[in-house]
Coordinates of C-alpha atoms in Angstrom, one line a residue:
M22 CA 78.1 -77.7 -163.2
R23 CA 74.6 -76.2 -162.8
H24 CA 73.6 -73.6 -165.3
S25 CA 73.5 -70.3 -163.3
E26 CA 73.2 -67.7 -166.0
F27 CA 70.3 -65.2 -165.7
H28 CA 68.0 -64.8 -168.7
R29 CA 65.1 -62.4 -169.1
A30 CA 63.1 -65.1 -170.8
H31 CA 62.2 -66.5 -167.4
R32 CA 60.0 -63.4 -166.9
I33 CA 57.9 -63.9 -170.0
G34 CA 54.9 -65.5 -168.2
W35 CA 54.2 -63.0 -165.4
L36 CA 55.6 -60.0 -167.3
R37 CA 53.2 -60.5 -170.2
A38 CA 50.2 -60.7 -167.8
A39 CA 51.4 -57.8 -165.7
V40 CA 52.0 -55.4 -168.7
L41 CA 48.7 -56.4 -170.4
G42 CA 46.8 -55.9 -167.2
A43 CA 48.3 -52.6 -166.2
N44 CA 48.1 -51.2 -169.8
D45 CA 44.5 -52.3 -170.2
G46 CA 43.6 -50.8 -166.8
I47 CA 45.0 -47.4 -167.7
V48 CA 43.7 -47.3 -171.2
S49 CA 40.2 -48.7 -170.7
T50 CA 39.5 -46.7 -167.5
S51 CA 40.9 -43.4 -168.7
S52 CA 39.1 -43.8 -172.0
L53 CA 35.9 -44.6 -170.1
V54 CA 36.2 -41.6 -167.8
I55 CA 37.1 -39.3 -170.7
G56 CA 34.2 -40.5 -172.8
V57 CA 31.7 -40.0 -169.9
A58 CA 33.2 -36.6 -169.1
A59 CA 32.9 -35.6 -172.7
A60 CA 29.2 -36.4 -172.5
H61 CA 28.9 -33.7 -169.8
A62 CA 28.1 -36.1 -166.9
D63 CA 28.5 -34.7 -163.4
L64 CA 31.5 -35.7 -161.2
P65 CA 29.7 -38.3 -159.1
T66 CA 28.6 -40.1 -162.3
I67 CA 32.1 -40.0 -163.7
I68 CA 33.5 -41.5 -160.4
V69 CA 30.9 -44.3 -160.2
T70 CA 31.5 -45.1 -163.9
G71 CA 35.2 -45.3 -163.3
V72 CA 34.8 -47.5 -160.2
A73 CA 32.4 -49.8 -162.0
G74 CA 34.9 -50.0 -164.9
L75 CA 37.7 -50.9 -162.6
V76 CA 35.8 -53.7 -160.9
A77 CA 34.3 -55.1 -164.1
G78 CA 37.6 -54.8 -165.9
A79 CA 39.6 -56.6 -163.2
M80 CA 37.2 -59.5 -163.1
S81 CA 37.1 -59.7 -166.9
M82 CA 40.9 -59.8 -167.1
A83 CA 41.1 -62.5 -164.4
A84 CA 38.4 -64.6 -166.0
G85 CA 39.7 -64.1 -169.6
E86 CA 43.3 -64.9 -168.7
Y87 CA 42.3 -68.0 -166.7
V88 CA 40.1 -69.4 -169.4
S89 CA 42.6 -68.6 -172.3
V90 CA 45.6 -69.9 -170.4
S91 CA 43.7 -73.0 -169.2
S92 CA 42.9 -73.7 -172.8
Q93 CA 46.6 -73.6 -173.6
V94 CA 47.3 -76.0 -170.7
D95 CA 44.7 -78.4 -172.0
T96 CA 46.4 -78.3 -175.4
E97 CA 49.8 -78.9 -173.9
Q98 CA 48.5 -81.8 -171.9
A99 CA 46.9 -83.4 -174.9
D100 CA 50.1 -83.2 -176.8
L101 CA 52.1 -84.7 -173.9
N102 CA 49.6 -87.5 -173.5
R103 CA 50.0 -88.3 -177.2
E104 CA 53.7 -88.4 -176.8
R105 CA 53.5 -90.7 -173.8
K106 CA 51.4 -93.1 -175.9
E107 CA 53.8 -92.9 -178.9
L108 CA 56.8 -93.5 -176.6
A109 CA 55.1 -96.6 -175.1
E110 CA 54.0 -98.0 -178.5
N111 CA 56.9 -97.1 -180.8
H112 CA 60.0 -96.2 -178.9
H113 CA 62.3 -96.7 -181.9
H114 CA 60.4 -94.3 -184.1
E115 CA 60.5 -91.6 -181.4
V116 CA 64.3 -92.0 -181.2
N117 CA 64.5 -91.4 -184.9
E118 CA 62.3 -88.4 -184.6
L119 CA 64.7 -86.8 -182.2
K120 CA 67.6 -87.8 -184.3
A121 CA 66.1 -86.1 -187.3
I122 CA 65.5 -82.9 -185.3
Y123 CA 69.1 -82.8 -184.1
I124 CA 70.4 -83.5 -187.7
D125 CA 68.4 -80.5 -188.9
R126 CA 70.0 -78.4 -186.2
G127 CA 73.5 -79.3 -187.5
L128 CA 74.7 -82.5 -185.7
E129 CA 76.2 -85.4 -187.6
P130 CA 73.9 -88.4 -187.9
E131 CA 76.0 -90.6 -185.6
L132 CA 76.2 -87.9 -182.9
A133 CA 72.5 -87.1 -183.3
Q134 CA 71.7 -90.8 -182.8
Q135 CA 73.8 -90.8 -179.6
V136 CA 72.3 -87.6 -178.3
A137 CA 68.7 -88.8 -178.9
Q138 CA 69.4 -92.1 -177.2
Q139 CA 71.0 -90.6 -174.2
L140 CA 68.4 -87.9 -173.7
M141 CA 65.6 -90.4 -174.0
A142 CA 67.3 -92.7 -171.5
H143 CA 67.4 -89.8 -169.1
D144 CA 63.9 -88.3 -169.7
A145 CA 62.2 -89.4 -172.9
L146 CA 59.0 -87.4 -172.4
G147 CA 61.0 -84.3 -171.4
A148 CA 63.2 -84.5 -174.4
H149 CA 60.3 -84.7 -176.8
A150 CA 58.3 -82.0 -175.0
R151 CA 61.3 -79.7 -175.3
D152 CA 62.7 -80.5 -178.7
E153 CA 59.6 -81.7 -180.6
L154 CA 56.8 -79.8 -179.0
G155 CA 58.7 -76.7 -177.9
L156 CA 57.5 -76.9 -174.3
T157 CA 59.8 -75.8 -171.6
E158 CA 59.6 -74.7 -168.0
I159 CA 59.8 -71.0 -169.2
T160 CA 56.9 -71.3 -171.5
T161 CA 54.7 -73.5 -169.4
A162 CA 51.2 -72.0 -169.0
R163 CA 50.1 -71.0 -165.5
P164 CA 46.4 -70.1 -165.5
L165 CA 46.0 -69.0 -161.8
Q166 CA 49.2 -66.9 -161.9
A167 CA 48.1 -65.2 -165.1
A168 CA 44.6 -64.5 -163.7
I169 CA 45.8 -63.1 -160.4
V170 CA 48.6 -60.9 -161.9
S171 CA 46.2 -59.6 -164.6
A172 CA 43.5 -58.7 -162.1
L173 CA 45.9 -57.0 -159.7
T174 CA 47.8 -55.0 -162.3
F175 CA 44.6 -54.0 -164.1
S176 CA 43.3 -52.6 -160.8
L177 CA 46.5 -50.7 -160.2
G178 CA 46.5 -49.3 -163.7
A179 CA 42.8 -48.4 -163.5
S180 CA 43.3 -46.6 -160.2
L181 CA 45.5 -44.0 -161.7
P182 CA 43.0 -42.2 -163.9
L183 CA 40.3 -42.8 -161.3
L184 CA 42.4 -41.2 -158.6
M185 CA 42.9 -38.2 -160.8
V186 CA 39.1 -37.8 -161.2
M187 CA 38.7 -38.0 -157.4
I188 CA 41.3 -35.4 -156.6
F189 CA 40.5 -33.1 -159.5
P190 CA 38.0 -30.9 -157.7
H191 CA 40.8 -30.0 -155.2
L192 CA 43.2 -28.9 -158.0
P193 CA 43.5 -25.2 -159.0
L194 CA 42.6 -26.1 -162.6
A195 CA 39.2 -27.4 -161.5
H196 CA 38.0 -23.9 -160.7
I197 CA 38.6 -22.5 -164.1
N198 CA 35.2 -21.6 -165.6
Q199 CA 33.6 -23.3 -162.6
I200 CA 34.0 -26.8 -164.0
I201 CA 32.3 -28.6 -161.2
I202 CA 29.2 -26.3 -161.4
D203 CA 28.7 -25.7 -165.1
N204 CA 28.0 -28.7 -167.4
T205 CA 29.0 -27.1 -170.7
R206 CA 31.3 -28.7 -173.3
L207 CA 34.1 -26.2 -172.6
D208 CA 34.0 -26.8 -168.8
T209 CA 34.8 -30.5 -169.2
M210 CA 38.0 -30.0 -171.2
P211 CA 40.4 -29.4 -168.2
L212 CA 39.2 -32.6 -166.6
I213 CA 39.6 -34.5 -169.9
A214 CA 43.0 -32.9 -170.5
T215 CA 44.2 -33.7 -167.0
V216 CA 43.1 -37.4 -167.0
G217 CA 44.4 -37.9 -170.5
S218 CA 47.8 -36.3 -169.8
I219 CA 48.4 -38.3 -166.6
S220 CA 47.2 -41.5 -168.3
L221 CA 49.6 -41.1 -171.2
L222 CA 52.5 -40.3 -168.9
S223 CA 51.6 -43.5 -166.9
L224 CA 51.5 -45.5 -170.1
M225 CA 54.9 -44.2 -171.2
L226 CA 56.4 -45.0 -167.8
L227 CA 54.8 -48.5 -167.9
G228 CA 56.1 -49.1 -171.5
G229 CA 59.6 -48.0 -170.5
L230 CA 59.7 -50.1 -167.4
S231 CA 58.4 -53.2 -169.1
A232 CA 61.0 -52.8 -171.9
L233 CA 63.8 -52.4 -169.4
T234 CA 62.6 -55.5 -167.5
G235 CA 62.4 -57.6 -170.7
G236 CA 65.5 -56.1 -172.2
A237 CA 63.7 -54.6 -175.2
S238 CA 63.8 -51.2 -176.9
V239 CA 62.5 -48.6 -174.5
L240 CA 61.7 -46.1 -177.3
K241 CA 59.7 -48.6 -179.3
A242 CA 57.7 -49.7 -176.2
I243 CA 56.9 -46.1 -175.3
A244 CA 55.9 -45.3 -178.9
R245 CA 53.5 -48.3 -179.0
V246 CA 51.7 -47.6 -175.8
T247 CA 51.5 -43.9 -176.5
F248 CA 50.0 -44.4 -179.9
W249 CA 47.3 -46.9 -178.9
G250 CA 46.5 -45.1 -175.6
T251 CA 46.0 -41.8 -177.4
L252 CA 43.9 -43.4 -180.1
S253 CA 41.6 -45.1 -177.6
M254 CA 41.1 -41.8 -175.6
V255 CA 40.5 -39.7 -178.7
I256 CA 37.9 -42.2 -180.0
T257 CA 36.0 -42.5 -176.8
A258 CA 36.1 -38.7 -176.2
S259 CA 34.6 -38.2 -179.7
V260 CA 31.8 -40.6 -178.9
G261 CA 31.1 -38.7 -175.7
F262 CA 31.0 -35.4 -177.5
L263 CA 28.8 -36.7 -180.3
F264 CA 26.2 -38.5 -178.2
G265 CA 26.5 -36.7 -174.8
T266 CA 23.8 -34.7 -173.1
T267 CA 23.5 -31.0 -173.3
S268 CA 22.8 -28.6 -170.4
G269 CA 19.3 -27.1 -170.3

């Protein structure tokens, strides 16, 4: 019989890259926009800064994921090559290695010997990759997939706070104290509050969806992303207020 049960662990590879990309896109872009707004920049400057952050962040995520996951692939291949050499040079020792592993997992020595011999007769390298090195199809590194997923999800995440900045002048809140005209510290607060609120709601939704997809605790996931998202926005806003320009 073929194993047909569904397990969420099969989603680990792309889910990690997707959540990391979207989360980073929301947090970094919203924090960047809030920091620049707190520095009393005008609306076009804030928009250009947000777009530049989106493009640079997406490329950085793609490059970073590809390089880091490629390094993991190189390490995995080096370990597999070593196992191939050991299997060719000392097959008996490799059987005993698997036997010891299975004994540690609870099998009787005679049964462990039989299991090791039969698995190695079927696929020696696969048996050692799985049981000695811990490498499986689920955990296999995929650099290109990670790079593409990270770049796309980062762009999607970053577009949320950026979109709020672009449509903000058309919202009723934008006309309180003539935000678009006056560059005072008080006038920037509605924009900062709007972008921050929407970004935090997006992070909470992302955390909840990722937890549901992975079968984890929704409340814990939401609490994590909310805490770190809020901390990032508060710090960058503080930097903007401290080092921002003042109107003449």
